[in-house]
Amino acid sequence: MKISVKKNFKSLNGEIIVPPDKSLSHRAILFSSLASGKSVIKNFSSGKDPHSSLDVCRSLGVNFDIKDDRIVVNSSGKLAAPDKDLYCGNSGTTMRLMAGILSGQSFLSVLCGDESLSSRPMKRIIEPLKLMGADIKSDNNRAPLEIKGSHLFGVTYNSAISSAQVKSCVLLAGLHAEGETVFSEPYLSRNHTEIMLKNMGADIFSNGNTVHIKKSKLSPIEIEISGDISSTAYFIVAGLIVPNSQIVLKNVNINPTRTGILDVVKLMNGNIEILDQREVCSEPVADIKVSYSQNLRSCTISGDLIPKLIDEIPVISLLATQCDGQTIISDAQDLRNKESDRISSTVSELKKLGADIEETPDGMVINGKSFLSGGIIVDSYRDHRLAMTLYVAGLISQKEISIKDFEWVNISFPEFERLFENLKV
Ligand code: S3P
């Protein structure tokens, strides 16, 4: 589906309730499936990716009673052997976290995915899982993954990359392994797994970038999913760059392992306020007020900031096109392994719109401020984050733009276009 975006409104004004966080939604489904008893998940994401996790757990014998965004999970705490391959769709989180869970079961299972997921690297999880005793077969470390459940042993693993998917995979295997599992990463990635597992009674603790876990049984939970800062990012950037805008974004999860975008907006001199900070299910939550900012300036983005804003880099690079000076993004080579090669796809499409932006091996260099001329068709590369970034670019382009395969936004954020329409005045 192709959509057109044009500047046929004066500004963006109003308030939105931010949709539920994708990472928390995945974890709530997977972890409550492992707990014996009844769990309740409130405000579950409508995105296709978290629903892939739900479908996979259903194929493993877990019962879900779904009413709108409220899910009652009934599990025996033991997964059953599936009678078909477990389809993870486009979702790297489903595949990588499930691989950790399935490695310690007593049956054979096969994880598969769509074309994009089947081309993404799985060595990062196969390697530590094999060290723990897992039996995994794959063709060249790509999905499908054939996993024969095994007796696992805890290991100490120093990951070369900072990745919450790799960390969560190893910790979930550690939940079923004999002895202690210790995982370290160069920079701290999102820590929702550690928080939720602890709340469910796991024997887990963190010390800096290192997490320790021992074999544990999980208790059921009642959890409310807070709003997704990665989805909020499109509204933050739009509010900053569309003249005369002011938007209030309600109920945003501001876990410090996710708030790199807020740090960048402050460095760029953007007008942003964090209001009414509170805690929901051990996660920090707030409302965010963002206003049009005329004097945005460039900054450098690298090192420990990268895992804190990894999914926001496409839309941050758009923001950088509206800053005076040169923004350099580096240490982000893993962006090439996302739903698309997000370095080359973002650079290619923003350049077509008129941005001064160049690829580097591990990031990009953006010179601002540029006028985006538009008047062309751009490609989402079937990548939800690029589709949404291009939509926001369309809001400030001189001429109308068309975005190819826009329906891929449904992977994380089906309400995206409707929420933007409501803000246009
Ligand atoms: C996620 C972790 C990140 C992120 C992805 C969701 C998660 O991936 O890009 O969208 O829920 O754990 P990596 O762990 O591969 O960086």
Short mmCIF file of C-alpha atoms and ligand atoms in Angstrom, two decimals:
data_model
loop_
_atom_site.label_atom_id
_atom_site.label_comp_id
_atom_site.label_asym_id
_atom_site.label_seq_id
_atom_site.Cartn_x
_atom_site.Cartn_y
_atom_site.Cartn_z
CA MET A 1 0.00 0.00 0.00
CA LYS A 2 1.33 3.39 -1.05
CA ILE A 3 0.30 6.49 0.93
CA SER A 4 0.75 10.21 0.26
CA VAL A 5 1.82 12.74 2.86
CA LYS A 6 1.63 16.48 2.36
CA LYS A 7 1.79 19.76 4.27
CA ASN A 8 -1.95 20.45 4.14
CA PHE A 9 -2.26 21.62 7.76
CA LYS A 10 -0.92 24.50 9.85
CA SER A 11 0.67 22.73 12.83
CA LEU A 12 0.45 19.67 15.09
CA ASN A 13 -1.37 20.39 18.32
CA GLY A 14 -2.96 18.31 21.04
CA GLU A 15 -2.48 15.33 23.26
CA ILE A 16 -2.12 11.62 22.56
CA ILE A 17 -1.98 8.55 24.74
CA VAL A 18 1.08 6.70 23.55
CA PRO A 19 0.47 3.07 22.46
CA PRO A 20 1.82 0.19 24.59
CA ASP A 21 5.50 -0.67 24.53
CA LYS A 22 6.50 -3.44 22.11
CA SER A 23 9.42 -4.81 24.16
CA LEU A 24 7.33 -5.02 27.34
CA SER A 25 4.42 -6.63 25.46
CA HIS A 26 6.67 -9.41 24.10
CA ARG A 27 8.16 -10.07 27.52
CA ALA A 28 4.80 -10.07 29.32
CA ILE A 29 3.50 -12.77 26.95
CA LEU A 30 6.62 -14.95 26.96
CA PHE A 31 7.33 -14.78 30.68
CA SER A 32 3.72 -15.26 31.81
CA SER A 33 3.60 -18.33 29.53
CA LEU A 34 6.39 -19.79 31.66
CA ALA A 35 4.59 -19.09 34.96
CA SER A 36 2.19 -21.63 36.37
CA GLY A 37 -1.21 -19.97 36.94
CA LYS A 38 -3.21 -16.98 35.75
CA SER A 39 -1.50 -13.76 34.65
CA VAL A 40 -3.24 -10.59 33.51
CA ILE A 41 -1.70 -8.24 30.93
CA LYS A 42 -3.32 -4.83 30.59
CA ASN A 43 -2.74 -2.47 27.67
CA PHE A 44 -1.14 -5.07 25.36
CA SER A 45 0.29 -3.81 22.05
CA SER A 46 -1.79 -4.15 18.88
CA GLY A 47 1.41 -4.44 16.81
CA LYS A 48 1.99 -7.54 14.68
CA ASP A 49 5.32 -8.34 16.35
CA PRO A 50 3.99 -8.87 19.91
CA HIS A 51 1.15 -10.88 18.36
CA SER A 52 3.79 -13.15 16.80
CA SER A 53 5.00 -13.88 20.34
CA LEU A 54 1.43 -14.58 21.40
CA ASP A 55 0.80 -16.94 18.46
CA VAL A 56 4.02 -18.85 19.12
CA CYS A 57 3.12 -19.34 22.81
CA ARG A 58 -0.36 -20.47 21.82
CA SER A 59 1.22 -23.14 19.58
CA LEU A 60 3.15 -24.26 22.67
CA GLY A 61 -0.08 -24.97 24.55
CA VAL A 62 -0.61 -21.70 26.45
CA ASN A 63 -4.16 -20.40 26.70
CA PHE A 64 -4.94 -16.71 26.08
CA ASP A 65 -8.25 -15.02 26.68
CA ILE A 66 -8.14 -11.72 24.78
CA LYS A 67 -10.60 -8.86 25.31
CA ASP A 68 -9.47 -5.72 23.44
CA ASP A 69 -6.06 -4.83 24.91
CA ARG A 70 -6.48 -7.01 28.04
CA ILE A 71 -5.16 -10.55 28.00
CA VAL A 72 -5.69 -13.25 30.60
CA VAL A 73 -2.95 -15.87 30.33
CA ASN A 74 -3.57 -19.36 31.69
CA SER A 75 -0.51 -21.55 31.71
CA SER A 76 0.52 -24.76 33.41
CA GLY A 77 4.03 -23.29 33.49
CA LYS A 78 5.15 -26.11 31.18
CA LEU A 79 5.26 -25.67 27.44
CA ALA A 80 3.93 -28.46 25.20
CA ALA A 81 5.65 -29.80 22.07
CA PRO A 82 4.29 -27.88 19.05
CA ASP A 83 2.72 -29.76 16.12
CA LYS A 84 3.98 -27.26 13.52
CA ASP A 85 6.86 -24.86 12.91
CA LEU A 86 6.73 -21.77 15.12
CA TYR A 87 6.29 -18.73 12.85
CA CYS A 88 7.81 -15.53 14.26
CA GLY A 89 6.84 -13.28 11.31
CA ASN A 90 9.06 -10.19 11.18
CA SER A 91 9.91 -10.30 14.88
CA GLY A 92 13.55 -10.67 15.92
CA THR A 93 12.54 -10.37 19.57
CA THR A 94 10.15 -13.34 19.29
CA MET A 95 12.72 -15.54 17.58
CA ARG A 96 15.73 -14.67 19.74
CA LEU A 97 13.95 -14.80 23.11
CA MET A 98 12.07 -17.98 22.19
CA ALA A 99 15.35 -19.65 21.17
CA GLY A 100 16.57 -19.16 24.75
CA ILE A 101 13.35 -20.61 26.16
CA LEU A 102 13.13 -23.56 23.77
CA SER A 103 16.77 -24.64 24.22
CA GLY A 104 16.00 -25.87 27.75
CA GLN A 105 12.71 -27.71 26.97
CA SER A 106 12.30 -31.45 26.48
CA PHE A 107 11.06 -31.41 22.87
CA LEU A 108 12.04 -30.51 19.33
CA SER A 109 10.85 -27.25 17.80
CA VAL A 110 11.55 -25.15 14.71
CA LEU A 111 11.52 -21.33 14.73
CA CYS A 112 10.98 -19.68 11.34
CA GLY A 113 10.15 -16.19 10.07
CA ASP A 114 9.46 -13.97 7.07
CA GLU A 115 12.02 -13.07 4.41
CA SER A 116 13.57 -10.23 6.43
CA LEU A 117 13.84 -12.26 9.65
CA SER A 118 15.27 -15.23 7.74
CA SER A 119 18.15 -13.06 6.56
CA ARG A 120 19.06 -11.65 10.00
CA PRO A 121 22.06 -12.95 11.97
CA MET A 122 21.36 -15.61 14.59
CA LYS A 123 24.97 -16.53 15.40
CA ARG A 124 24.82 -14.00 18.25
CA ILE A 125 22.37 -16.28 20.08
CA ILE A 126 23.39 -19.68 18.71
CA GLU A 127 26.94 -19.23 20.01
CA PRO A 128 26.13 -18.60 23.70
CA LEU A 129 23.28 -21.13 23.70
CA LYS A 130 25.60 -23.85 22.36
CA LEU A 131 28.11 -23.02 25.10
CA MET A 132 25.27 -23.72 27.56
CA GLY A 133 24.69 -27.13 25.95
CA ALA A 134 21.92 -26.27 23.47
CA ASP A 135 21.39 -28.37 20.36
CA ILE A 136 20.56 -25.98 17.49
CA LYS A 137 20.73 -26.62 13.77
CA SER A 138 20.58 -23.86 11.17
CA ASP A 139 21.74 -23.12 7.67
CA ASN A 140 24.65 -20.69 8.02
CA ASN A 141 23.36 -19.27 11.33
CA ARG A 142 20.12 -18.04 9.79
CA ALA A 143 16.50 -19.02 10.51
CA PRO A 144 14.86 -21.51 10.40
CA LEU A 145 16.37 -22.72 13.68
CA GLU A 146 15.80 -26.35 14.64
CA ILE A 147 16.10 -26.61 18.42
CA LYS A 148 16.26 -29.96 20.23
CA GLY A 149 15.62 -29.25 23.91
CA SER A 150 18.62 -30.16 26.10
CA HIS A 151 19.92 -30.13 29.64
CA LEU A 152 21.57 -26.70 29.95
CA PHE A 153 24.43 -25.52 32.15
CA GLY A 154 25.06 -21.96 33.33
CA VAL A 155 28.02 -20.15 31.75
CA THR A 156 29.74 -16.79 32.08
CA TYR A 157 29.31 -15.04 28.74
CA ASN A 158 30.89 -11.75 27.71
CA SER A 159 28.92 -10.54 24.71
CA ALA A 160 30.83 -8.57 22.08
CA ILE A 161 27.67 -6.57 21.28
CA SER A 162 25.22 -4.69 23.47
CA SER A 163 21.89 -6.30 22.65
CA ALA A 164 18.82 -6.79 24.81
CA GLN A 165 17.69 -9.61 22.55
CA VAL A 166 20.94 -11.55 23.05
CA LYS A 167 20.97 -10.76 26.78
CA SER A 168 17.33 -11.84 27.22
CA CYS A 169 17.91 -15.03 25.22
CA VAL A 170 20.82 -16.06 27.45
CA LEU A 171 18.96 -15.12 30.67
CA LEU A 172 15.90 -17.13 29.62
CA ALA A 173 18.11 -20.14 28.91
CA GLY A 174 19.71 -19.49 32.31
CA LEU A 175 16.26 -19.75 33.90
CA HIS A 176 16.30 -23.44 32.90
CA ALA A 177 20.06 -24.13 33.36
CA GLU A 178 21.96 -25.87 36.12
CA GLY A 179 24.14 -23.45 38.11
CA GLU A 180 24.56 -19.75 37.61
CA THR A 181 24.48 -17.90 34.26
CA VAL A 182 26.33 -14.60 34.06
CA PHE A 183 25.93 -12.24 31.09
CA SER A 184 27.99 -9.08 30.43
CA GLU A 185 27.76 -6.57 27.59
CA PRO A 186 29.93 -3.56 26.61
CA TYR A 187 27.17 -0.97 27.23
CA LEU A 188 23.92 -1.49 29.08
CA SER A 189 21.04 -2.40 26.74
CA ARG A 190 17.35 -2.15 27.71
CA ASN A 191 16.76 -3.95 31.01
CA HIS A 192 13.04 -4.78 30.87
CA THR A 193 13.80 -8.51 31.05
CA GLU A 194 15.75 -8.13 34.29
CA ILE A 195 12.99 -6.00 35.88
CA MET A 196 10.10 -8.24 34.83
CA LEU A 197 11.81 -11.53 35.71
CA LYS A 198 12.67 -10.15 39.15
CA ASN A 199 9.04 -9.10 39.67
CA MET A 200 8.03 -12.66 38.80
CA GLY A 201 10.29 -14.13 41.46
CA ALA A 202 13.37 -15.13 39.43
CA ASP A 203 16.71 -15.42 41.22
CA ILE A 204 18.33 -12.56 39.24
CA PHE A 205 20.45 -9.51 40.00
CA SER A 206 22.39 -6.90 38.04
CA ASN A 207 25.66 -5.17 38.71
CA GLY A 208 26.47 -2.52 36.09
CA ASN A 209 26.49 -4.19 32.68
CA THR A 210 26.52 -7.70 34.17
CA VAL A 211 23.47 -9.81 35.05
CA HIS A 212 23.44 -13.01 37.14
CA ILE A 213 20.58 -15.51 37.00
CA LYS A 214 19.96 -18.94 38.54
CA LYS A 215 17.42 -21.61 37.69
CA SER A 216 14.05 -20.32 38.93
CA LYS A 217 10.33 -20.90 38.73
CA LEU A 218 8.28 -17.85 37.75
CA SER A 219 5.11 -16.71 39.50
CA PRO A 220 2.22 -15.28 37.47
CA ILE A 221 1.93 -11.50 37.20
CA GLU A 222 -0.57 -8.74 36.79
CA ILE A 223 1.12 -6.18 34.57
CA GLU A 224 0.16 -2.94 32.90
CA ILE A 225 2.22 -2.11 29.82
CA SER A 226 3.34 1.53 29.67
CA GLY A 227 3.67 3.60 26.48
CA ASP A 228 6.42 2.94 23.93
CA ILE A 229 9.14 5.61 23.77
CA SER A 230 10.19 4.24 20.37
CA SER A 231 6.71 5.02 18.99
CA THR A 232 6.71 8.35 20.86
CA ALA A 233 9.91 9.32 19.02
CA TYR A 234 8.02 10.12 15.77
CA PHE A 235 5.78 12.59 17.62
CA ILE A 236 8.72 14.11 19.48
CA VAL A 237 10.58 14.77 16.23
CA ALA A 238 7.45 15.99 14.42
CA GLY A 239 6.65 18.36 17.31
CA LEU A 240 10.16 19.80 17.19
CA ILE A 241 10.35 20.37 13.42
CA VAL A 242 6.81 21.23 12.28
CA PRO A 243 6.41 25.01 12.84
CA ASN A 244 4.09 26.16 15.67
CA SER A 245 3.49 22.64 17.01
CA GLN A 246 2.95 21.62 20.60
CA ILE A 247 2.17 18.02 21.55
CA VAL A 248 1.68 16.31 24.90
CA LEU A 249 2.53 12.61 24.88
CA LYS A 250 0.93 10.75 27.77
CA ASN A 251 2.05 7.63 29.64
CA VAL A 252 5.53 7.15 28.12
CA ASN A 253 7.92 4.56 29.58
CA ILE A 254 11.09 6.51 30.40
CA ASN A 255 13.30 3.63 31.57
CA PRO A 256 16.81 5.21 31.40
CA THR A 257 18.01 2.34 29.16
CA ARG A 258 15.56 3.64 26.51
CA THR A 259 15.74 7.43 26.79
CA GLY A 260 18.68 8.22 24.51
CA ILE A 261 16.33 10.23 22.31
CA LEU A 262 15.54 12.56 25.22
CA ASP A 263 19.28 13.09 25.81
CA VAL A 264 19.79 13.88 22.12
CA VAL A 265 16.87 16.33 21.99
CA LYS A 266 18.37 18.18 24.98
CA LEU A 267 21.82 18.23 23.31
CA MET A 268 20.16 19.58 20.17
CA ASN A 269 18.52 22.43 22.14
CA GLY A 270 15.01 21.10 21.57
CA ASN A 271 12.09 22.31 23.61
CA ILE A 272 11.01 19.29 25.65
CA GLU A 273 9.63 18.84 29.17
CA ILE A 274 9.21 15.68 31.24
CA LEU A 275 6.07 15.93 33.38
CA ASP A 276 4.44 13.94 36.19
CA GLN A 277 7.09 11.22 36.64
CA ARG A 278 5.70 8.08 38.27
CA GLU A 279 6.22 4.32 38.42
CA VAL A 280 4.09 1.64 36.77
CA CYS A 281 5.00 -2.03 37.42
CA SER A 282 8.55 -1.07 38.48
CA GLU A 283 9.13 0.92 35.27
CA PRO A 284 9.45 4.75 35.26
CA VAL A 285 6.70 6.53 33.33
CA ALA A 286 6.01 10.21 32.52
CA ASP A 287 4.20 12.57 30.17
CA ILE A 288 6.30 14.47 27.64
CA LYS A 289 5.56 17.93 26.27
CA VAL A 290 7.34 18.90 23.07
CA SER A 291 7.18 22.22 21.20
CA TYR A 292 8.46 23.53 17.89
CA SER A 293 12.11 24.51 18.25
CA GLN A 294 13.60 26.98 15.79
CA ASN A 295 17.22 26.87 16.93
CA LEU A 296 18.13 23.19 16.82
CA ARG A 297 21.86 22.44 16.74
CA SER A 298 23.85 19.36 15.75
CA CYS A 299 25.53 16.91 18.16
CA THR A 300 27.50 13.66 18.14
CA ILE A 301 25.82 10.37 18.99
CA SER A 302 28.00 7.36 19.83
CA GLY A 303 29.16 4.85 22.48
CA ASP A 304 26.86 4.04 25.39
CA LEU A 305 24.14 6.29 23.97
CA ILE A 306 23.61 3.97 20.98
CA PRO A 307 21.78 1.07 22.72
CA LYS A 308 19.57 3.65 24.46
CA LEU A 309 18.22 4.93 21.13
CA ILE A 310 18.98 2.10 18.70
CA ASP A 311 15.48 1.98 17.18
CA GLU A 312 15.16 5.77 17.01
CA ILE A 313 18.21 6.40 14.80
CA PRO A 314 16.24 6.72 11.52
CA VAL A 315 13.96 9.43 12.95
CA ILE A 316 16.85 11.08 14.83
CA SER A 317 18.72 11.34 11.52
CA LEU A 318 15.69 13.16 10.10
CA LEU A 319 15.77 15.50 13.12
CA ALA A 320 19.48 16.12 12.41
CA THR A 321 18.60 17.38 8.91
CA GLN A 322 16.78 20.26 10.67
CA CYS A 323 19.70 21.14 13.00
CA ASP A 324 22.38 23.72 12.21
CA GLY A 325 25.77 22.04 11.80
CA GLN A 326 27.08 18.52 11.38
CA THR A 327 25.60 15.59 13.31
CA ILE A 328 27.74 12.46 13.43
CA ILE A 329 26.25 9.10 14.41
CA SER A 330 28.82 6.32 14.98
CA ASP A 331 29.20 2.94 16.77
CA ALA A 332 25.85 1.93 15.27
CA GLN A 333 27.03 -0.80 12.89
CA ASP A 334 24.37 -3.21 14.19
CA LEU A 335 21.75 -1.02 12.49
CA ARG A 336 22.73 -2.88 9.33
CA ASN A 337 21.19 -6.04 10.88
CA LYS A 338 17.73 -4.67 11.64
CA GLU A 339 14.50 -5.18 9.65
CA SER A 340 16.37 -3.46 6.81
CA ASP A 341 19.99 -2.27 6.63
CA ARG A 342 18.88 0.89 8.43
CA ILE A 343 22.06 2.81 7.70
CA SER A 344 21.81 2.47 3.94
CA SER A 345 17.98 2.52 3.70
CA THR A 346 17.63 5.68 5.84
CA VAL A 347 20.45 7.52 4.07
CA SER A 348 19.20 6.60 0.60
CA GLU A 349 15.59 7.72 1.21
CA LEU A 350 16.36 10.93 3.13
CA LYS A 351 18.88 11.88 0.46
CA LYS A 352 16.20 11.45 -2.23
CA LEU A 353 14.04 13.94 -0.30
CA GLY A 354 16.85 16.54 -0.35
CA ALA A 355 18.83 15.86 2.86
CA ASP A 356 22.61 16.26 3.01
CA ILE A 357 23.39 12.85 4.54
CA GLU A 358 26.14 10.27 3.93
CA GLU A 359 26.70 6.70 5.08
CA THR A 360 29.71 5.61 7.11
CA PRO A 361 30.50 1.97 7.97
CA ASP A 362 29.04 2.37 11.48
CA GLY A 363 26.62 5.26 11.13
CA MET A 364 26.02 8.44 9.19
CA VAL A 365 26.98 12.09 8.85
CA ILE A 366 24.23 14.68 8.41
CA ASN A 367 24.75 18.33 7.52
CA GLY A 368 21.92 20.73 8.35
CA LYS A 369 19.83 22.54 8.04
CA SER A 370 18.30 21.29 4.77
CA PHE A 371 15.03 22.00 3.05
CA LEU A 372 13.38 18.75 2.06
CA SER A 373 11.94 19.22 -1.40
CA GLY A 374 9.86 16.02 -1.70
CA GLY A 375 7.70 15.57 -4.81
CA ILE A 376 8.84 11.94 -5.17
CA ILE A 377 8.10 8.33 -4.21
CA VAL A 378 10.21 6.92 -1.37
CA ASP A 379 10.58 3.30 -0.27
CA SER A 380 9.92 2.02 3.26
CA TYR A 381 12.06 -1.05 2.53
CA ARG A 382 9.26 -2.92 4.34
CA ASP A 383 10.76 -1.58 7.56
CA HIS A 384 8.22 -0.10 9.99
CA ARG A 385 10.68 2.38 11.51
CA LEU A 386 11.73 3.75 8.13
CA ALA A 387 8.07 4.00 6.97
CA MET A 388 7.23 6.14 10.03
CA THR A 389 10.37 8.26 9.66
CA LEU A 390 9.47 9.02 6.03
CA TYR A 391 5.92 9.99 7.05
CA VAL A 392 7.35 12.60 9.46
CA ALA A 393 9.72 13.78 6.69
CA GLY A 394 6.64 14.22 4.48
CA LEU A 395 5.14 16.61 7.06
CA ILE A 396 7.94 19.12 6.38
CA SER A 397 8.64 18.43 2.70
CA GLN A 398 7.83 21.25 0.28
CA LYS A 399 5.91 18.96 -2.08
CA GLU A 400 3.80 15.87 -1.42
CA ILE A 401 5.65 12.56 -1.05
CA SER A 402 4.44 8.98 -1.55
CA ILE A 403 5.68 6.14 0.66
CA LYS A 404 5.80 2.61 -0.74
CA ASP A 405 4.71 -0.36 1.41
CA PHE A 406 3.54 1.90 4.21
CA GLU A 407 1.39 -0.85 5.77
CA TRP A 408 4.57 -2.22 7.40
CA VAL A 409 3.93 0.32 10.21
CA ASN A 410 1.52 -2.34 11.53
CA ILE A 411 4.53 -4.32 12.78
CA SER A 412 4.78 -2.01 15.80
CA PHE A 413 2.23 0.80 15.52
CA PRO A 414 -1.09 0.26 13.66
CA GLU A 415 -2.58 3.47 15.17
CA PHE A 416 0.25 5.66 13.80
CA GLU A 417 -1.51 7.48 10.95
CA ARG A 418 -4.78 7.99 12.83
CA LEU A 419 -2.97 9.56 15.80
CA PHE A 420 -1.08 11.94 13.50
CA GLU A 421 -4.31 12.90 11.66
CA ASN A 422 -5.89 13.83 15.02
CA LEU A 423 -3.07 16.28 15.77
CA LYS A 424 -3.24 18.19 12.47
CA VAL A 425 -4.90 21.62 12.80
C1 S3P B 1 14.65 -5.23 21.40
C2 S3P B 1 15.99 -5.01 21.36
C3 S3P B 1 16.67 -4.28 20.29
C4 S3P B 1 15.69 -3.50 19.43
C5 S3P B 1 14.47 -4.28 19.09
C6 S3P B 1 13.75 -4.73 20.35
C7 S3P B 1 14.07 -5.97 22.53
O1 S3P B 1 17.34 -5.21 19.45
O2 S3P B 1 16.31 -3.07 18.25
O3 S3P B 1 13.57 -3.53 18.31
O4 S3P B 1 12.84 -5.94 22.74
O5 S3P B 1 14.83 -6.62 23.25
P1 S3P B 1 18.86 -5.67 19.76
O6 S3P B 1 18.84 -6.36 21.05
O7 S3P B 1 19.20 -6.61 18.63
O8 S3P B 1 19.68 -4.43 19.73
#
